[in-house]
mmCIF file with all atom_site columns, C-alpha atoms in Angstrom:
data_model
loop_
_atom_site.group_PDB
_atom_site.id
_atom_site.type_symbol
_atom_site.label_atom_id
_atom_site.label_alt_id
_atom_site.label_comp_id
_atom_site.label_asym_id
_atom_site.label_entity_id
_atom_site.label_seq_id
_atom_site.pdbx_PDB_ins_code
_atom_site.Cartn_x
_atom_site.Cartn_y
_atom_site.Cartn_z
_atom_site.occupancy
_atom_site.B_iso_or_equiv
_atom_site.pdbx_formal_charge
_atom_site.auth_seq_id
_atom_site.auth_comp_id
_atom_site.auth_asym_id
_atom_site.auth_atom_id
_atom_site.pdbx_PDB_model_num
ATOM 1   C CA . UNK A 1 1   ? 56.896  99.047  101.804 1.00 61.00 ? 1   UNK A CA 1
ATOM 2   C CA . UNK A 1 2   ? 59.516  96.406  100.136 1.00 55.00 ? 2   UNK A CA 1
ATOM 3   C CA . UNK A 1 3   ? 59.528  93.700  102.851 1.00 57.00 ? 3   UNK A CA 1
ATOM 4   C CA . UNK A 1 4   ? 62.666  92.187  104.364 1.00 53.00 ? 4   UNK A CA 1
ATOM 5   C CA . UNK A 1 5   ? 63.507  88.852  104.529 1.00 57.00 ? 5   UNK A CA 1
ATOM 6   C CA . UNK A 1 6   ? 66.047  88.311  107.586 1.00 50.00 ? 6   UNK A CA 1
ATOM 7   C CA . UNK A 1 7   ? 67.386  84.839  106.279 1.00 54.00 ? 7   UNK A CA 1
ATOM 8   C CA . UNK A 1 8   ? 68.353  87.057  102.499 1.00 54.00 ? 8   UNK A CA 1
ATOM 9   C CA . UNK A 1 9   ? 71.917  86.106  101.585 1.00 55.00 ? 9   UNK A CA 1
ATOM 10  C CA . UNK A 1 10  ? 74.614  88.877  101.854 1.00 62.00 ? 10  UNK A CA 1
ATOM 11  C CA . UNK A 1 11  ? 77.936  89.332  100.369 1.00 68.00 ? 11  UNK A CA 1
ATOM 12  C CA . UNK A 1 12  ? 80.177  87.922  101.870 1.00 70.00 ? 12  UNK A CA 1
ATOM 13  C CA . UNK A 1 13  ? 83.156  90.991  101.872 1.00 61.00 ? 13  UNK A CA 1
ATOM 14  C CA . UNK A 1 14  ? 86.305  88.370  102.001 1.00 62.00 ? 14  UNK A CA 1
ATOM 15  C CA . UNK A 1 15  ? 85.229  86.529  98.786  1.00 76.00 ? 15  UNK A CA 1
ATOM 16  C CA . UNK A 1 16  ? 85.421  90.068  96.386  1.00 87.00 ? 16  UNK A CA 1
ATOM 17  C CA . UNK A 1 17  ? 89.191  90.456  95.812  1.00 92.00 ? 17  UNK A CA 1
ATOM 18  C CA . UNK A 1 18  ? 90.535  93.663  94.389  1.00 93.00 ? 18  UNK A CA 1
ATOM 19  C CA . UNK A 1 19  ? 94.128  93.700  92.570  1.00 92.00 ? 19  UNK A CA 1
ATOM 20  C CA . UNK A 1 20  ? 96.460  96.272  93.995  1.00 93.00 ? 20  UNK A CA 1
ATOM 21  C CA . UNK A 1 21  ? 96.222  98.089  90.956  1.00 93.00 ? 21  UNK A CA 1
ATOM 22  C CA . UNK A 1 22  ? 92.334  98.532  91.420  1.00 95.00 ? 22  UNK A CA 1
ATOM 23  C CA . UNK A 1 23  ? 92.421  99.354  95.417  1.00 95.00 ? 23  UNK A CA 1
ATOM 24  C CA . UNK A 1 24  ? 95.248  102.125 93.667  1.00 95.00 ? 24  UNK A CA 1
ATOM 25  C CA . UNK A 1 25  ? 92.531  103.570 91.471  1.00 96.00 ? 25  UNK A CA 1
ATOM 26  C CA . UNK A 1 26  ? 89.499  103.341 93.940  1.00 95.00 ? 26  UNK A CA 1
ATOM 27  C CA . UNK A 1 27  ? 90.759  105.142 97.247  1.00 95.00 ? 27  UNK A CA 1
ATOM 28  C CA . UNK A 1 28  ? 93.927  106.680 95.375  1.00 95.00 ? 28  UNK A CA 1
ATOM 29  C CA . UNK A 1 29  ? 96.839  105.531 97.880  1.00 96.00 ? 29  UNK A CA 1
ATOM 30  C CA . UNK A 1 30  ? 99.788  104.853 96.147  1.00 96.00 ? 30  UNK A CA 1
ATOM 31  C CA . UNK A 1 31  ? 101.110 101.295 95.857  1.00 93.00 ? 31  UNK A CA 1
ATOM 32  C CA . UNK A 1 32  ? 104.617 102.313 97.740  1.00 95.00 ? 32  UNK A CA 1
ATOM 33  C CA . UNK A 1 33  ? 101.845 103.785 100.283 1.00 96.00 ? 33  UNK A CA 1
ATOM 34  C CA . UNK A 1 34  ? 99.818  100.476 100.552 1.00 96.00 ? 34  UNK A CA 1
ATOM 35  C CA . UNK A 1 35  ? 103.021 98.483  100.702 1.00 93.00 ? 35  UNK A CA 1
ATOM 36  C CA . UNK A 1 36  ? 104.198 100.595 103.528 1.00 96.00 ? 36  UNK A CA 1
ATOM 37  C CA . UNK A 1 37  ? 100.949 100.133 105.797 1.00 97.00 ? 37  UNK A CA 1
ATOM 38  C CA . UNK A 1 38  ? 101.353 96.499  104.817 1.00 94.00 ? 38  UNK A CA 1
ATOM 39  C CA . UNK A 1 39  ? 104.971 96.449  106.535 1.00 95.00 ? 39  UNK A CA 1
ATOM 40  C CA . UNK A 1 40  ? 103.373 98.245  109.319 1.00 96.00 ? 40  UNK A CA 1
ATOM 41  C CA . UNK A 1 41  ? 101.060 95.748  109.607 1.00 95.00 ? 41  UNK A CA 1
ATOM 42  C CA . UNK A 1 42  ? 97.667  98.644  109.334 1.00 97.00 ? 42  UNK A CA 1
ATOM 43  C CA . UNK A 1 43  ? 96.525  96.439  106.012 1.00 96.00 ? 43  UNK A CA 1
ATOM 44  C CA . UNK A 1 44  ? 97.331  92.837  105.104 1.00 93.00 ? 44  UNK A CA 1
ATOM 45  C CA . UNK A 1 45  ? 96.754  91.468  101.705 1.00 91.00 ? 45  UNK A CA 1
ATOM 46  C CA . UNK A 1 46  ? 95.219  88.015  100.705 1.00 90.00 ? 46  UNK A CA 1
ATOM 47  C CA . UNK A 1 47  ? 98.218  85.312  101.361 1.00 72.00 ? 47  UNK A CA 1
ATOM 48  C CA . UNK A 1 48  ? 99.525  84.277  98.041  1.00 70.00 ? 48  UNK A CA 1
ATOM 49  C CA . UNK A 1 49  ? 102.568 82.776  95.868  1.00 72.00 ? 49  UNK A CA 1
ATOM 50  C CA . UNK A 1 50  ? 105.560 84.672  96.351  1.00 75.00 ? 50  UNK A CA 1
ATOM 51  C CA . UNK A 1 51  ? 106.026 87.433  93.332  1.00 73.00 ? 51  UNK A CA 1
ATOM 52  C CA . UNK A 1 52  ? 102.517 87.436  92.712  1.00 79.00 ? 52  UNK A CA 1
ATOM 53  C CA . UNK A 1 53  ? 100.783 90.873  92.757  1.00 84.00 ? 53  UNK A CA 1
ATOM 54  C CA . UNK A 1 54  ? 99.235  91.877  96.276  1.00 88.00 ? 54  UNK A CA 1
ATOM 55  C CA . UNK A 1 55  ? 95.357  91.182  96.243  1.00 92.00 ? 55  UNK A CA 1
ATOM 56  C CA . UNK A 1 56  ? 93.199  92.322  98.983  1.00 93.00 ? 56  UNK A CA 1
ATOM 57  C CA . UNK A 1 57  ? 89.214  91.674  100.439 1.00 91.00 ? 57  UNK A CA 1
ATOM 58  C CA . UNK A 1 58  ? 86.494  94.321  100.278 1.00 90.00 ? 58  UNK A CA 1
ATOM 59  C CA . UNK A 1 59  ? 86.776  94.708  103.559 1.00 89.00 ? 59  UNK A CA 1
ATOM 60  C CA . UNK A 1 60  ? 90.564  95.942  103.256 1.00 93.00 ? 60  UNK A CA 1
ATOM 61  C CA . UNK A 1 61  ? 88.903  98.010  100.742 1.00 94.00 ? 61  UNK A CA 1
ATOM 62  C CA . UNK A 1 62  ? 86.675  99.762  103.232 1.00 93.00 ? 62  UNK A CA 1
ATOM 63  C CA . UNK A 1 63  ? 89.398  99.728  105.681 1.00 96.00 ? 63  UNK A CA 1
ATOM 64  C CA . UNK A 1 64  ? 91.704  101.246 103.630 1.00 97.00 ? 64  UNK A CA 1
ATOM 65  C CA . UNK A 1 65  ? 89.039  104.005 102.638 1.00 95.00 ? 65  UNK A CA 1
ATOM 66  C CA . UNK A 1 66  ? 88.206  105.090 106.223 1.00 96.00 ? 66  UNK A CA 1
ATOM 67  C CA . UNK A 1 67  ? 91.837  105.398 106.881 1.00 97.00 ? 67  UNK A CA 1
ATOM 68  C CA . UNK A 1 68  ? 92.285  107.730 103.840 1.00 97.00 ? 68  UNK A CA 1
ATOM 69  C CA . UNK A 1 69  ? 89.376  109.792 105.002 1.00 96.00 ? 69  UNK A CA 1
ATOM 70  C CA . UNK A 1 70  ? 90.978  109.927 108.547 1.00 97.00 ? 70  UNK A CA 1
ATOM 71  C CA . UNK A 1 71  ? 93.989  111.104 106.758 1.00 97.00 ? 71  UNK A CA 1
ATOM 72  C CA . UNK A 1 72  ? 92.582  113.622 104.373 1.00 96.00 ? 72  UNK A CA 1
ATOM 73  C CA . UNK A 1 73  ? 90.715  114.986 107.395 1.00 97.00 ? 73  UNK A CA 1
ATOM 74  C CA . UNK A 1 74  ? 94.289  115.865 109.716 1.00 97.00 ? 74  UNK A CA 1
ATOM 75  C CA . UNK A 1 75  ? 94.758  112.660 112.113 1.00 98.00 ? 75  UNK A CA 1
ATOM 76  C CA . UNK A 1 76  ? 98.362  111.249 111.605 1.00 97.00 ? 76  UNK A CA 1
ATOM 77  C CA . UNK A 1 77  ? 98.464  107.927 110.259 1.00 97.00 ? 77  UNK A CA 1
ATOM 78  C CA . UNK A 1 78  ? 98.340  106.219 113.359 1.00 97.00 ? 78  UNK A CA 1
ATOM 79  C CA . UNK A 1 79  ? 95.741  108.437 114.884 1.00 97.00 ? 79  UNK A CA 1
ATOM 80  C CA . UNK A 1 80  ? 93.711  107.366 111.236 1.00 97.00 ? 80  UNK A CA 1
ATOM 81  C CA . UNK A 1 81  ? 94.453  103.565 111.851 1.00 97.00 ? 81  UNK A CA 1
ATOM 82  C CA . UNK A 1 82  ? 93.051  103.764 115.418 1.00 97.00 ? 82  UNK A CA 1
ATOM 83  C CA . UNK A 1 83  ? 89.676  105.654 114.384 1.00 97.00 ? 83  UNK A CA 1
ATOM 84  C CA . UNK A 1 84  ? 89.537  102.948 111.317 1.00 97.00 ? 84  UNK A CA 1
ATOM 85  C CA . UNK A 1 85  ? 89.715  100.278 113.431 1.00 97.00 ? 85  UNK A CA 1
ATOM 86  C CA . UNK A 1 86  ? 87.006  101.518 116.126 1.00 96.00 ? 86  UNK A CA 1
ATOM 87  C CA . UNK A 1 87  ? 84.814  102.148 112.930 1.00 94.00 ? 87  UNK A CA 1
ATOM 88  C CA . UNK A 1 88  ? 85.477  98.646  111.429 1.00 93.00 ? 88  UNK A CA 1
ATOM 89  C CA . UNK A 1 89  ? 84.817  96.993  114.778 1.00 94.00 ? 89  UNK A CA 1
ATOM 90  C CA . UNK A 1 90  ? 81.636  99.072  114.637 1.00 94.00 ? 90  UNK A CA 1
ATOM 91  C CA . UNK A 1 91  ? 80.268  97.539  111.861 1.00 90.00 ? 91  UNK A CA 1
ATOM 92  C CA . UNK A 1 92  ? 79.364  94.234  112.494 1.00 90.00 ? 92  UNK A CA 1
ATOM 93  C CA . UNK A 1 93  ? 77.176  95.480  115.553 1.00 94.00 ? 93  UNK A CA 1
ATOM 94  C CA . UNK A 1 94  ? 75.185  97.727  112.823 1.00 91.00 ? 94  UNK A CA 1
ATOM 95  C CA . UNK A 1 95  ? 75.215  95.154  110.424 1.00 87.00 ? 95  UNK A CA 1
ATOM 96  C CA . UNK A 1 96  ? 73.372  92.606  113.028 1.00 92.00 ? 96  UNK A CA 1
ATOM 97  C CA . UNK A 1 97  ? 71.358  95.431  113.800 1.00 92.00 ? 97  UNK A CA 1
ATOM 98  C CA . UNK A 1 98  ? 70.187  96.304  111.016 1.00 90.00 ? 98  UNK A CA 1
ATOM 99  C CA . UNK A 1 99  ? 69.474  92.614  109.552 1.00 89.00 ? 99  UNK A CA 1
ATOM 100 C CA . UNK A 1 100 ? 67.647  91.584  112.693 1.00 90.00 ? 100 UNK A CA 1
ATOM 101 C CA . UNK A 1 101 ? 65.602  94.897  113.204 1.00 92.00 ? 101 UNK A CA 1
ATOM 102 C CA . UNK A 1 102 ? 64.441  95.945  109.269 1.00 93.00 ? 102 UNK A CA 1
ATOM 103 C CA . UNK A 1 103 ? 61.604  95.100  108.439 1.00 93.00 ? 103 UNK A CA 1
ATOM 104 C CA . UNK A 1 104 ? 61.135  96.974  104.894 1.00 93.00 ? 104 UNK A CA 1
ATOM 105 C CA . UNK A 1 105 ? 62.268  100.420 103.161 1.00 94.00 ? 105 UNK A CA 1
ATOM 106 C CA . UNK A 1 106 ? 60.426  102.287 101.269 1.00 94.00 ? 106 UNK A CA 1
ATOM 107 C CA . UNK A 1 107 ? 61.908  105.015 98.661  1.00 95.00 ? 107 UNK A CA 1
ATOM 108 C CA . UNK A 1 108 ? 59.741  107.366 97.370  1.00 93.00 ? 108 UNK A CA 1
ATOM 109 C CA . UNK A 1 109 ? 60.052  111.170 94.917  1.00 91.00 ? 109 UNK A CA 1
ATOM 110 C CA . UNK A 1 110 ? 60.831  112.675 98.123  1.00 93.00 ? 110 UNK A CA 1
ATOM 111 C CA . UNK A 1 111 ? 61.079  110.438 101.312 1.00 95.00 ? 111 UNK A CA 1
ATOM 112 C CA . UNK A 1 112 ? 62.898  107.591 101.916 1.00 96.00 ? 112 UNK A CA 1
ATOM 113 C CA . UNK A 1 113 ? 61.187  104.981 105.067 1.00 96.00 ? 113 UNK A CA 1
ATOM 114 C CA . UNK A 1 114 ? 62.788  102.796 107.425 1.00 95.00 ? 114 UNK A CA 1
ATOM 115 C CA . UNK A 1 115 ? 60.744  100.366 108.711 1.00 95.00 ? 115 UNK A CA 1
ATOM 116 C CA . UNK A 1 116 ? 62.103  99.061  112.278 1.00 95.00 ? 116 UNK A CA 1
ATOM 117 C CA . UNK A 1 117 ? 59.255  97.206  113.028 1.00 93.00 ? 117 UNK A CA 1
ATOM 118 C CA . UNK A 1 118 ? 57.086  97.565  116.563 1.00 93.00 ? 118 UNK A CA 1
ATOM 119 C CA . UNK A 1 119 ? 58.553  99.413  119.518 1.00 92.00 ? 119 UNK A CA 1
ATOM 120 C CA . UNK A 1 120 ? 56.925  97.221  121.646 1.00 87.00 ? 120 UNK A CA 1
ATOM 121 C CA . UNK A 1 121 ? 55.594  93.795  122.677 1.00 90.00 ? 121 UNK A CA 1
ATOM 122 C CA . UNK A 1 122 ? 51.386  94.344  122.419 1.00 92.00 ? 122 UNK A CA 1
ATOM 123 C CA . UNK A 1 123 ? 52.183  95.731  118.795 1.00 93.00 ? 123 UNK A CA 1
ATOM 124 C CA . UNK A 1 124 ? 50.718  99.168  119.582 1.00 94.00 ? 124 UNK A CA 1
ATOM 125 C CA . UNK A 1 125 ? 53.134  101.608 117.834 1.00 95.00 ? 125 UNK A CA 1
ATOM 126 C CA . UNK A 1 126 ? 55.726  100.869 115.300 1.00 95.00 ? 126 UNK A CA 1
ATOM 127 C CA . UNK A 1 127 ? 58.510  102.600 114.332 1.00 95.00 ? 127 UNK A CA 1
ATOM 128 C CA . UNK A 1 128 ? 60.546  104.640 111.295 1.00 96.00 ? 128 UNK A CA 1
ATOM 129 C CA . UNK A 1 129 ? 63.464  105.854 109.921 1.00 95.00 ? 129 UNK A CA 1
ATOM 130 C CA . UNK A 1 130 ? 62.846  108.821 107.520 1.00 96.00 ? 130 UNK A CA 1
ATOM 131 C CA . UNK A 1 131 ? 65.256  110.281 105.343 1.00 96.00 ? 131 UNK A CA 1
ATOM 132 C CA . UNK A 1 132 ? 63.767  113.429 104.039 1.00 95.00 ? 132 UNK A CA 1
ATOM 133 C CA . UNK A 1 133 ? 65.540  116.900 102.048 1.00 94.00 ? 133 UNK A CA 1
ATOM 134 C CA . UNK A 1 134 ? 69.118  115.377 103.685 1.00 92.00 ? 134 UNK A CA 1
ATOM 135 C CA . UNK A 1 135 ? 67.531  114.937 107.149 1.00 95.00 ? 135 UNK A CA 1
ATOM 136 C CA . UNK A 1 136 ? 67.184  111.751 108.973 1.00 96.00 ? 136 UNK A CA 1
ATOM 137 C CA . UNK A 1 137 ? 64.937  111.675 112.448 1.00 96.00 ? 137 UNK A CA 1
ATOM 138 C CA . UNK A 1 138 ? 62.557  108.851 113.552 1.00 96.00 ? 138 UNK A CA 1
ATOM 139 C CA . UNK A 1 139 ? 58.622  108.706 113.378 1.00 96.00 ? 139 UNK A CA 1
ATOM 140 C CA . UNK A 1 140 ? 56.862  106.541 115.920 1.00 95.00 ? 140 UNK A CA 1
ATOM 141 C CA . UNK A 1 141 ? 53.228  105.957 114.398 1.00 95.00 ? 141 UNK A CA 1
ATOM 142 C CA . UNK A 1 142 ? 50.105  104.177 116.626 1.00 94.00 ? 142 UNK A CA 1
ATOM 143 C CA . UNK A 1 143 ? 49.201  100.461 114.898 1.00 90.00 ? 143 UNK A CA 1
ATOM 144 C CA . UNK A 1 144 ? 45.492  100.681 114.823 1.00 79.00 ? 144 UNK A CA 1
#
């Protein structure tokens, strides 16, 4: 199982900038569209010199993304926006998670493994994610 170190370095999402242009071709809102959830205040871009083109984070990125996939799947905008944000504030929670609780992953031909570690303080049983033939479920195996 490839081991985990919790102190690895991570992207940080505010320092990989995307031109408007780019976040255009990637999630396929419009620019007018973009501008106008800028003026609504849903998005904001990276502050910059007036007349320069917009620029905005990867996290925008992601933001804008989930909102599309609100969108395409019937909320109104706003109704999008709201569900975006919930998911965005979501994320850091997994994130912290996820870096505090994995301990490895291992991908084979036709499993994937989550290792979470023990389950509890005498080290007795430990527990997995598995991602197997599109499933997911858990797998709680005695430590000998």
């Amino acid at each position: 199982m490839a081991e985990l170190d919790s102190n690895d370095a991570f992207i940080d999402m505010n320092k990989l900038i995307f031109g408007i242009g780019q976040v255009q071709q990637i999630t396929g809102v419009s620019g007018r569209q973009l501008r106008y959830w800028e003026e609504q205040g849903y998005i904001q871009s990276i502050s910059q010199k007036k007349g320069a083109a917009r620029e905005y984070s990867l996290h925008t990125l992601f933001f804008i993304f989930h909102v599309t996939r609100f969108l395409n799947n019937g909320f109104t905008l706003q109704a999008a926006v709201d569900r975006a944000k919930k998911f965005d504030r979501q994320l850091p929670v997994l994130r912290q998670f996820l870096r505090a609780q994995l301990q490895g992953v291992n991908i084979d031909d036709d499993q994937s493994v989550l290792d979470f570690g023990y389950v509890d303080s005498s080290h007795t049983q430990r527990i997995y994610g598995v991602v197997k033939d599109g499933e997911t479920f858990f797998r709680i195996e005695n430590v000998d």
